[in-house]
Coordinates of C-alpha atoms and ligand atoms in Angstrom, one line a residue:
M789 CA 19.5 -3.7 1.9
P790 CA 21.1 -3.0 5.3
T791 CA 24.1 -0.7 5.1
A792 CA 27.1 -0.3 7.5
E793 CA 25.2 2.6 9.1
H794 CA 22.2 0.3 9.8
T795 CA 24.5 -2.3 11.5
I796 CA 26.3 0.4 13.6
L797 CA 23.0 2.0 14.7
R798 CA 21.4 -1.4 15.5
E799 CA 24.4 -2.3 17.7
L800 CA 24.4 1.0 19.5
I801 CA 20.7 1.1 20.0
A802 CA 20.7 -2.5 21.4
Q803 CA 23.2 -1.3 24.0
E804 CA 21.0 1.8 24.8
T805 CA 23.5 4.0 26.5
G806 CA 26.2 1.3 26.9
W807 CA 29.5 1.0 25.0
V808 CA 30.1 -0.8 21.7
S809 CA 33.7 -1.6 20.9
G810 CA 35.0 -0.1 17.7
S811 CA 36.9 -3.3 16.8
A812 CA 33.8 -5.4 17.3
L813 CA 32.0 -3.2 14.9
A814 CA 34.9 -3.3 12.5
R815 CA 34.9 -7.2 12.7
K816 CA 31.2 -7.3 12.2
L817 CA 31.3 -5.1 9.1
G818 CA 34.5 -6.6 7.7
V819 CA 36.2 -3.1 7.6
S820 CA 39.0 -1.3 9.4
R821 CA 38.5 0.7 12.7
V822 CA 39.3 3.8 10.7
A823 CA 36.4 3.0 8.3
V824 CA 34.1 2.6 11.4
W825 CA 35.3 6.0 12.7
Q826 CA 34.5 7.5 9.3
H827 CA 30.9 6.2 9.5
M828 CA 30.6 7.7 13.0
E829 CA 31.8 11.1 11.7
K830 CA 29.2 11.0 8.9
M831 CA 26.5 10.1 11.5
R832 CA 27.7 12.9 13.8
A833 CA 27.2 15.4 10.9
A834 CA 23.6 14.0 10.5
G835 CA 22.8 14.9 14.1
F836 CA 23.9 11.9 16.2
A837 CA 26.1 12.5 19.3
F838 CA 28.5 9.8 20.4
E839 CA 31.0 9.5 23.1
A840 CA 34.2 7.8 22.0
Q841 CA 36.9 6.2 24.3
R842 CA 39.9 4.3 23.1
A843 CA 39.5 1.5 25.6
R844 CA 35.7 1.1 25.4
G845 CA 34.6 2.2 22.0
Y846 CA 31.5 4.2 21.2
R847 CA 28.4 5.2 23.1
L848 CA 25.2 6.8 21.7
V849 CA 24.6 10.0 23.6
S850 CA 21.8 11.6 21.5
R851 CA 19.9 11.1 18.3
P852 CA 18.8 13.6 15.6
A853 CA 15.7 15.6 16.5
T854 CA 14.5 15.4 12.9
L855 CA 13.6 12.5 10.7
H856 CA 16.5 10.2 9.8
A857 CA 15.9 7.4 7.3
T858 CA 18.4 4.8 8.7
L859 CA 17.3 5.5 12.3
I860 CA 13.7 4.8 11.3
E861 CA 14.6 1.7 9.3
T862 CA 16.7 0.4 12.2
Q863 CA 13.8 0.7 14.6
L864 CA 11.1 -0.9 12.5
K865 CA 9.9 -3.9 14.5
V866 CA 9.0 -5.9 11.3
T867 CA 10.2 -4.7 8.0
P868 CA 7.0 -5.1 6.0
R869 CA 7.5 -7.2 2.8
N870 CA 7.7 -5.2 -0.5
F871 CA 7.4 -1.9 1.5
S872 CA 9.6 1.1 0.7
M873 CA 10.2 4.4 2.3
V874 CA 11.0 7.8 0.8
L875 CA 12.3 10.6 3.1
L876 CA 12.6 14.1 1.7
D877 CA 14.0 17.1 3.4
L878 CA 11.4 19.5 1.8
V879 CA 8.4 18.8 -0.4
D880 CA 5.2 20.6 -1.3
S881 CA 2.9 18.0 0.3
T882 CA 3.7 14.3 1.1
N883 CA 0.2 13.4 -0.2
D884 CA 1.1 15.1 -3.6
E885 CA 4.5 13.4 -3.7
A886 CA 2.9 10.0 -3.0
A887 CA 0.4 10.7 -5.9
R888 CA 3.3 11.6 -8.2
Q889 CA 5.2 8.5 -7.3
L890 CA 2.1 6.3 -7.8
A891 CA 1.5 7.9 -11.2
A892 CA 5.2 7.2 -12.1
G893 CA 4.6 3.5 -11.3
R894 CA 6.3 3.1 -7.9
P895 CA 5.2 -0.2 -6.4
A896 CA 2.8 0.2 -3.4
P897 CA 2.8 0.0 -0.5
F898 CA 5.2 2.8 0.3
V899 CA 5.4 5.8 2.6
V900 CA 6.6 9.3 1.8
L901 CA 8.0 11.2 4.8
A902 CA 9.2 14.8 4.8
R903 CA 11.0 17.0 7.3
R904 CA 9.0 20.0 6.2
Q905 CA 6.2 20.7 3.6
T906 CA 5.7 24.0 1.8
S907 CA 2.0 23.3 0.9
G908 CA 0.8 20.8 3.5
R909 CA -2.9 20.3 3.1
G910 CA -5.8 19.4 5.3
R911 CA -9.5 18.8 4.7
F912 CA -11.4 21.5 2.8
G913 CA -8.1 22.6 1.2
R914 CA -7.0 24.1 4.5
T915 CA -3.3 24.7 5.1
W916 CA -1.5 22.2 7.3
H917 CA 1.3 24.2 8.9
S918 CA 4.5 22.2 8.2
E919 CA 7.3 24.6 8.9
S920 CA 8.7 22.6 11.9
A921 CA 11.0 19.7 11.2
E922 CA 10.2 18.4 14.7
N923 CA 6.8 17.2 13.6
L924 CA 5.6 14.2 11.6
Y925 CA 4.3 14.5 8.0
A926 CA 3.7 11.2 6.4
S927 CA 1.7 9.8 3.5
F928 CA 1.1 6.0 2.9
A929 CA 0.3 4.8 -0.5
F930 CA -1.7 1.6 -1.2
R931 CA -3.4 0.0 -4.2
P932 CA -6.4 -1.7 -2.5
R933 CA -8.3 -2.7 -5.7
V934 CA -11.6 -2.9 -3.9
A935 CA -15.0 -1.2 -4.5
P936 CA -15.0 2.4 -3.1
D937 CA -17.9 1.7 -0.7
R938 CA -15.6 -0.8 1.1
M939 CA -13.4 2.1 2.1
Q940 CA -15.9 4.4 3.8
T941 CA -14.7 3.8 7.3
F942 CA -11.0 3.6 6.4
T943 CA -9.9 7.0 7.8
L944 CA -11.9 6.4 11.0
W945 CA -10.2 3.0 11.4
M946 CA -6.8 4.5 10.8
G947 CA -7.5 7.2 13.3
L948 CA -8.4 4.6 15.9
N949 CA -5.1 2.9 15.2
V950 CA -3.2 6.2 15.6
C951 CA -5.0 6.6 19.0
E952 CA -4.0 3.2 20.1
L953 CA -0.4 3.8 19.0
L954 CA -0.2 7.1 20.8
T955 CA -1.7 5.7 24.0
R956 CA 1.1 3.1 24.1
F957 CA 3.8 5.4 22.9
I958 CA 3.3 8.3 25.3
G959 CA 1.2 6.6 27.9
I960 CA -1.6 9.2 27.6
S961 CA -4.8 8.6 25.5
P962 CA -5.9 11.0 22.8
G963 CA -9.4 11.3 21.6
I964 CA -10.8 11.1 18.0
K965 CA -13.1 13.8 16.7
W966 CA -15.1 12.5 13.7
P967 CA -13.9 12.2 11.1
N968 CA -10.2 12.9 11.2
D969 CA -8.9 14.9 14.2
I970 CA -6.7 13.5 16.9
L971 CA -7.1 15.5 20.1
F972 CA -5.5 15.9 23.5
E973 CA -7.2 18.1 26.1
G974 CA -9.7 19.1 23.5
R975 CA -6.9 20.5 21.3
K976 CA -5.8 19.2 17.9
A977 CA -2.5 17.3 17.8
G978 CA -3.0 15.6 14.5
G979 CA -5.1 15.3 11.4
M980 CA -5.6 12.7 8.6
L981 CA -6.3 13.2 5.0
T982 CA -7.2 10.2 2.8
E983 CA -7.3 10.6 -0.9
A984 CA -8.3 7.9 -3.4
R985 CA -8.4 7.7 -7.2
V986 CA -11.2 5.6 -8.5
D987 CA -11.3 3.7 -11.8
A988 CA -14.5 2.0 -13.1
D989 CA -15.9 1.3 -9.7
Q990 CA -12.6 0.1 -8.2
I991 CA -10.1 2.1 -6.1
R992 CA -7.0 2.4 -8.2
D993 CA -4.9 3.8 -5.4
L994 CA -5.3 5.4 -2.0
I995 CA -3.1 7.8 0.0
F996 CA -3.4 8.1 3.7
G997 CA -1.7 11.2 5.0
I998 CA -1.1 12.0 8.6
G999 CA 0.3 15.1 10.2
L1000 CA 1.2 15.0 13.9
N1001 CA 2.5 17.9 16.1
V1002 CA 5.2 16.0 17.9
N1003 CA 7.9 18.2 19.4
S1004 CA 7.2 21.7 18.2
P1005 CA 5.2 23.5 20.9
A1006 CA 1.7 24.6 19.7
G1007 CA 2.6 28.1 20.9
T1008 CA 4.9 28.4 17.8
L1009 CA 1.9 28.1 15.4
P1010 CA 0.1 31.3 14.2
P1011 CA -1.9 32.7 17.2
D1012 CA -5.4 31.7 15.9
L1013 CA -4.3 28.1 15.6
A1014 CA -2.1 28.0 18.7
R1015 CA -5.1 28.1 21.0
R1016 CA -6.7 25.1 19.3
A1017 CA -3.5 23.0 18.8
I1018 CA -1.3 21.0 21.0
S1019 CA 1.8 18.9 20.4
L1020 CA 2.8 15.5 22.0
S1021 CA 5.6 17.2 23.9
D1022 CA 3.1 19.8 25.2
V1023 CA 1.1 16.8 26.5
T1024 CA 4.0 14.8 28.0
G1025 CA 6.1 17.8 29.1
A1026 CA 9.2 16.1 27.5
P1027 CA 10.6 15.6 24.0
V1028 CA 9.2 12.6 22.1
D1029 CA 11.5 10.4 20.1
L1030 CA 10.4 11.4 16.6
N1031 CA 12.2 8.6 14.7
R1032 CA 11.0 5.9 17.0
L1033 CA 7.5 7.3 16.6
A1034 CA 7.8 7.3 12.8
A1035 CA 9.0 3.7 12.9
A1036 CA 6.1 2.7 15.2
M1037 CA 3.6 4.6 12.9
I1038 CA 4.9 2.7 9.8
G1039 CA 4.4 -0.6 11.5
R1040 CA 1.0 0.3 12.9
V1041 CA -0.4 1.7 9.6
Q1042 CA 0.7 -1.3 7.7
L1043 CA -1.0 -3.7 10.2
A1044 CA -4.1 -1.5 10.3
Y1045 CA -4.4 -1.5 6.5
Q1046 CA -4.0 -5.3 6.4
K1047 CA -6.7 -5.8 9.0
F1048 CA -9.0 -3.4 7.1
T1049 CA -8.6 -5.0 3.8
D1050 CA -9.1 -8.5 5.4
G1051 CA -12.3 -7.3 7.1
E1052 CA -10.7 -8.2 10.4
H1053 CA -11.2 -4.6 11.7
L1054 CA -14.9 -5.3 12.2
K1055 CA -14.1 -7.3 15.3
N1056 CA -13.1 -4.3 17.4
F1057 CA -14.0 -1.2 15.4
A1058 CA -17.1 -0.4 17.6
D1059 CA -15.3 -1.0 20.9
L1060 CA -12.4 1.2 19.9
W1061 CA -14.7 3.9 18.6
H1062 CA -16.5 3.9 21.9
R1063 CA -13.2 4.2 23.7
Y1064 CA -11.7 7.2 21.8
D1065 CA -14.8 9.1 20.4
V1066 CA -15.0 12.5 22.0
L1067 CA -18.4 13.4 20.5
R1068 CA -20.8 10.8 21.8
N1069 CA -23.7 12.4 23.7
R1070 CA -22.3 15.8 23.2
P1071 CA -24.1 18.8 21.7
V1072 CA -22.4 19.9 18.5
A1073 CA -22.8 22.1 15.5
L1074 CA -22.1 20.5 12.1
L1075 CA -21.4 22.6 9.0
E1076 CA -22.1 20.8 5.8
G1077 CA -22.3 22.4 2.4
G1078 CA -22.9 25.8 3.9
R1079 CA -25.7 24.6 6.2
R1080 CA -25.4 24.5 9.9
H1081 CA -27.0 21.7 11.9
Q1082 CA -27.3 21.3 15.6
G1083 CA -27.9 18.3 17.8
I1084 CA -26.6 15.6 20.0
V1085 CA -24.2 13.0 18.6
T1086 CA -25.6 9.5 19.1
G1087 CA -22.9 7.6 17.3
L1088 CA -22.0 6.3 13.9
D1089 CA -23.8 4.1 11.4
D1090 CA -22.2 1.1 9.6
E1091 CA -20.9 3.4 6.9
G1092 CA -19.1 5.7 9.3
A1093 CA -21.6 8.5 8.9
L1094 CA -22.2 10.6 12.0
L1095 CA -25.6 10.4 13.6
L1096 CA -27.1 13.6 15.0
R1097 CA -30.3 13.8 17.0
D1098 CA -32.0 17.3 16.7
E1099 CA -34.1 18.9 19.4
D1100 CA -37.3 17.4 17.9
G1101 CA -35.8 13.9 18.4
H1102 CA -35.1 13.3 14.6
T1103 CA -31.9 11.6 13.8
Q1104 CA -30.0 12.7 10.7
R1105 CA -26.9 11.1 9.2
F1106 CA -23.9 13.0 7.8
R1107 CA -21.3 11.6 5.6
A1108 CA -19.1 14.7 5.7
G1109 CA -18.9 18.0 7.6
E1110 CA -17.1 20.1 10.1
V1111 CA -18.1 19.5 13.7
T1112 CA -17.6 21.9 16.6
L1113 CA -18.5 21.1 20.2
E1114 CA -21.2 23.3 21.7
K1115 CA -21.5 24.2 25.4
A1116 CA -24.2 22.0 27.0
S1117 CA -27.2 24.1 27.8
Ligands
BTN351 C1 -6.8 17.8 8.5 O1 -6.7 17.9 9.7 O2 -7.6 18.4 7.8 C2 -5.9 16.8 7.8 C3 -4.4 17.2 7.9 C4 -3.5 16.2 7.2 C5 -2.1 16.7 7.1 C6 -1.1 15.7 6.6 S1 0.5 16.2 6.8 C7 1.1 14.9 5.8 C8 0.1 14.8 4.6 N1 0.5 15.7 3.6 C9 -0.5 16.7 3.4 O3 -0.4 17.7 2.6 N2 -1.5 16.5 4.3 C10 -1.3 15.4 5.1

């Protein structure tokens, strides 16, 4: 349900940096100019900056650097049907919060966003550093009701969609490192964590979590991570509009999920994988269950497993594992 704040922001954003008259806003909302001014003050407190002139009205000068629910909603291109959004200031993990909300019966699909996480998680139970409110932490919840083997390539497909989105959004293409890393310049800008609960051979629900380093310089991370990490603003050399990115991500993830469940993703999965994959024909080491395997990556099989050719020319497939690029000999 759009509020007065949605209407005001929509009008101001439509004018970009142009002026919107206070009385036009008051007329549109059916309230007094004083009431409009009160809304503007509330928005100022939330991090917006406006210029106000008696004769011309209001002009949007800057937007909050951290996530803001109305600003995200206002910038959604299509408001997906039956889709809801939760934005929290602080949470343990957005994946855990999404799981709690699913367990409490919240209708899916929905997204949980947080400005910061106290226990952000990655694969293998690793910590996802989430102290900076200038980054994106999001978990999308779905109830796909399909057999688990239908979802094997889900995270890979979502990763490709994140790559496509980022290419359009910042004009520079990332790479994807199987199975869940988004890289720029060989350094990690984002990671994905998909968690599903299965009931009698059917997926009961599925949570797709994504963390993206957006505006917090990688140099602010602990030193061992800083060398391997990068943020979008490190890549572009300028701040990235976090709320616009969050809105674009919500739209893209919804669409990608739809295409996946319809089977439509099969049309261009292989092409996209070819475009963004950073491992093909590269020598790698793969750690799996305490064992280290070495070889050249030759691609993926239909189930999304990584194909590795060893020095004897044998190809092995891996459903899971941690890959590191080796120097070519
Ligand atoms: C990885 O690279 O291993 C995956 C990292 C996934 C991090 C995101 S941040 C939002 C969501 N909540 C979590 O606790 N984890 C994911």
